[in-house]
XYZ file of N, CA and C in Angstrom:
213
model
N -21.080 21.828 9.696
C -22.118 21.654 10.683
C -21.915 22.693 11.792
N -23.281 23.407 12.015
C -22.954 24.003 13.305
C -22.779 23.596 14.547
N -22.605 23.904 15.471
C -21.901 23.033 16.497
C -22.930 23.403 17.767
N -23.415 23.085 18.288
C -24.748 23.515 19.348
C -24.332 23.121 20.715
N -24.655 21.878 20.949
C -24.462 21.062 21.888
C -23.568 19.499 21.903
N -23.592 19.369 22.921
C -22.839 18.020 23.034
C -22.540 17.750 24.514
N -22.713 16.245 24.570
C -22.473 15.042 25.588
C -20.978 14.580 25.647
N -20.533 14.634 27.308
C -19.315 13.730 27.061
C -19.241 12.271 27.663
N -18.750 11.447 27.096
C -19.383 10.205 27.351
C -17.798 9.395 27.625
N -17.858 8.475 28.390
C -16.346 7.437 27.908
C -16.459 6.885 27.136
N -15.243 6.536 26.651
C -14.690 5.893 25.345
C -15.432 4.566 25.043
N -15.569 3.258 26.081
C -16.203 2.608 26.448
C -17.845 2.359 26.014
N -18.539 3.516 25.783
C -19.826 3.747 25.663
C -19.956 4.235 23.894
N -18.643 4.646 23.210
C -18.989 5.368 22.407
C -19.496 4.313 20.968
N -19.055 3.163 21.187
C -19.871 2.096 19.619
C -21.004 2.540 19.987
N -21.428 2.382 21.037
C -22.834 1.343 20.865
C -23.863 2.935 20.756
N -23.238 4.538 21.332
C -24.007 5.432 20.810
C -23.744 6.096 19.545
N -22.651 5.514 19.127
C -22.553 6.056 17.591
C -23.186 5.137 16.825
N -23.637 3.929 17.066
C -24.452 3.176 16.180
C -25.798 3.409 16.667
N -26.204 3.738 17.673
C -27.599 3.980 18.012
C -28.033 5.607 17.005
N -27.019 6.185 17.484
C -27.464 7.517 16.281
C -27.467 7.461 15.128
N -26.926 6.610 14.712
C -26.548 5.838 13.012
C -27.911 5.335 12.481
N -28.408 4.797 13.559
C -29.514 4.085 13.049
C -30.955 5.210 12.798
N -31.060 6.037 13.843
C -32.415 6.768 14.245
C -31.690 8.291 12.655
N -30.491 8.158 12.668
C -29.795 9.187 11.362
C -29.982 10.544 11.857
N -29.517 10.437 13.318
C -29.268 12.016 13.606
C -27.623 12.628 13.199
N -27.508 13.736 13.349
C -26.200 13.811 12.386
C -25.252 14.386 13.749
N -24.049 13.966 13.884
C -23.227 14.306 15.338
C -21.896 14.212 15.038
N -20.970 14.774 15.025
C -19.410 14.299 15.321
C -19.076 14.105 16.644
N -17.251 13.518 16.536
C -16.866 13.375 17.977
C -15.586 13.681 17.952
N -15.625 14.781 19.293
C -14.461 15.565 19.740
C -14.074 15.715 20.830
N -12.678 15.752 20.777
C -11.644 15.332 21.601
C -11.171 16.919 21.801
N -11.673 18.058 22.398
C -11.022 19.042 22.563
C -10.399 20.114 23.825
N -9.919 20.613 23.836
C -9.407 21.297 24.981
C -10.434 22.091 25.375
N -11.319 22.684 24.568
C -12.439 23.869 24.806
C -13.496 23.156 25.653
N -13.306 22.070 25.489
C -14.864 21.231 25.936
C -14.466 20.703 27.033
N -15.499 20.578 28.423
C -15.160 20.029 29.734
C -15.393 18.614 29.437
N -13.814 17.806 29.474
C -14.152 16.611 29.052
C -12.756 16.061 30.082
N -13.334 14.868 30.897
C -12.412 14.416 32.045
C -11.616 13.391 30.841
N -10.177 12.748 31.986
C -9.018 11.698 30.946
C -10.719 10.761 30.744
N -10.116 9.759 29.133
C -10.984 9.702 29.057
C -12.480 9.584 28.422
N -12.575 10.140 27.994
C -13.850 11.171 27.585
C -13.799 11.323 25.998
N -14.410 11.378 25.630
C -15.015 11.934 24.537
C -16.206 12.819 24.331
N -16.278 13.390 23.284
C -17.849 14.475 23.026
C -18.380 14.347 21.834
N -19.778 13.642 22.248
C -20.802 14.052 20.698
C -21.329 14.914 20.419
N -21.102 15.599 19.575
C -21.163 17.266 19.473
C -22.680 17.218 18.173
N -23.375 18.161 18.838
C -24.585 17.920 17.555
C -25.117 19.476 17.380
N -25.633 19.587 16.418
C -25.988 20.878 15.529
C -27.641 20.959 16.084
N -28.543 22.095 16.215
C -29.559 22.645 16.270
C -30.125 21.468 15.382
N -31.355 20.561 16.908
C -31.750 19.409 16.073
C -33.474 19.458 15.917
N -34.359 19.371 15.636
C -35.608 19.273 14.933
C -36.326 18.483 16.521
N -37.065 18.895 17.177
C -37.624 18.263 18.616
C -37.590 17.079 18.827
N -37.906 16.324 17.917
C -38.282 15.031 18.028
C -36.556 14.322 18.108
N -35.532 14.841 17.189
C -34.944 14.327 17.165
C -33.948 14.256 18.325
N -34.006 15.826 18.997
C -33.758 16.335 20.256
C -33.781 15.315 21.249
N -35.208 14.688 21.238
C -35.891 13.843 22.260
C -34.968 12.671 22.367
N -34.957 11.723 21.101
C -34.405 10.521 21.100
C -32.300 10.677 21.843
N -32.192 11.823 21.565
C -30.599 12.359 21.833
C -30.827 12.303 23.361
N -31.559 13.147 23.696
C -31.626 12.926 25.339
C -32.041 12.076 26.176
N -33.616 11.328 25.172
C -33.608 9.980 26.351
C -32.474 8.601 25.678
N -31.242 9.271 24.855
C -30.104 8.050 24.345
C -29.109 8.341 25.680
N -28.944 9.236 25.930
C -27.650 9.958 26.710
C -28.104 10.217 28.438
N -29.540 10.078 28.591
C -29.995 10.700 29.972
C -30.001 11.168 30.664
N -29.294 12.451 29.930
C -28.879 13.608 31.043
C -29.028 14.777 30.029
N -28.739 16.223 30.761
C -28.846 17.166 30.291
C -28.002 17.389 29.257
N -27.929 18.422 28.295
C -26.585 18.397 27.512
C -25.764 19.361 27.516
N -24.501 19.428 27.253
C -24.002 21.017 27.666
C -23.554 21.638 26.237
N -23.974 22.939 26.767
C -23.678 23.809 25.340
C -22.621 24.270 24.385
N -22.318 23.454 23.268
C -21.490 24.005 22.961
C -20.358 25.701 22.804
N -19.317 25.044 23.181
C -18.978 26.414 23.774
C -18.466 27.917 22.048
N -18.742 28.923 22.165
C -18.976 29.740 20.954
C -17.088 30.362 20.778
């Protein structure tokens, strides 16, 4: 998967948006990395160049902007 963008979210939050994306079947991993601005903490749903619509449901899931995966 290519790697585009991604949200960092707490740990706390992450069932209930990995089952919300599960359901709508957008495709995302989650990473724990040094490259990515991610506070203690944290996690990142990292998602690939997504189709608009599906774009949409990612951003009004997360409600905020997303930051770019870094190259």
């Amino acid at each position: 998967m290519e790697k585009s963008f991604y949200y960092a979210v707490p740990w706390q939050e992450v069932s209930y948006l990995r089952e919300a994306l599960a359901a709508l079947e957008i495709p995302f991993v989650l990473e724990q990395d040094d490259q990515l601005e991610l506070n203690p903490g944290e996690v990142a749903f990292v998602f690939p160049n997504l189709p608009i619509r599906q774009f949409r449901h990612v951003y009004e899931l997360f409600g905020q902007a997303s930051r770019l995966y870094p190259q």
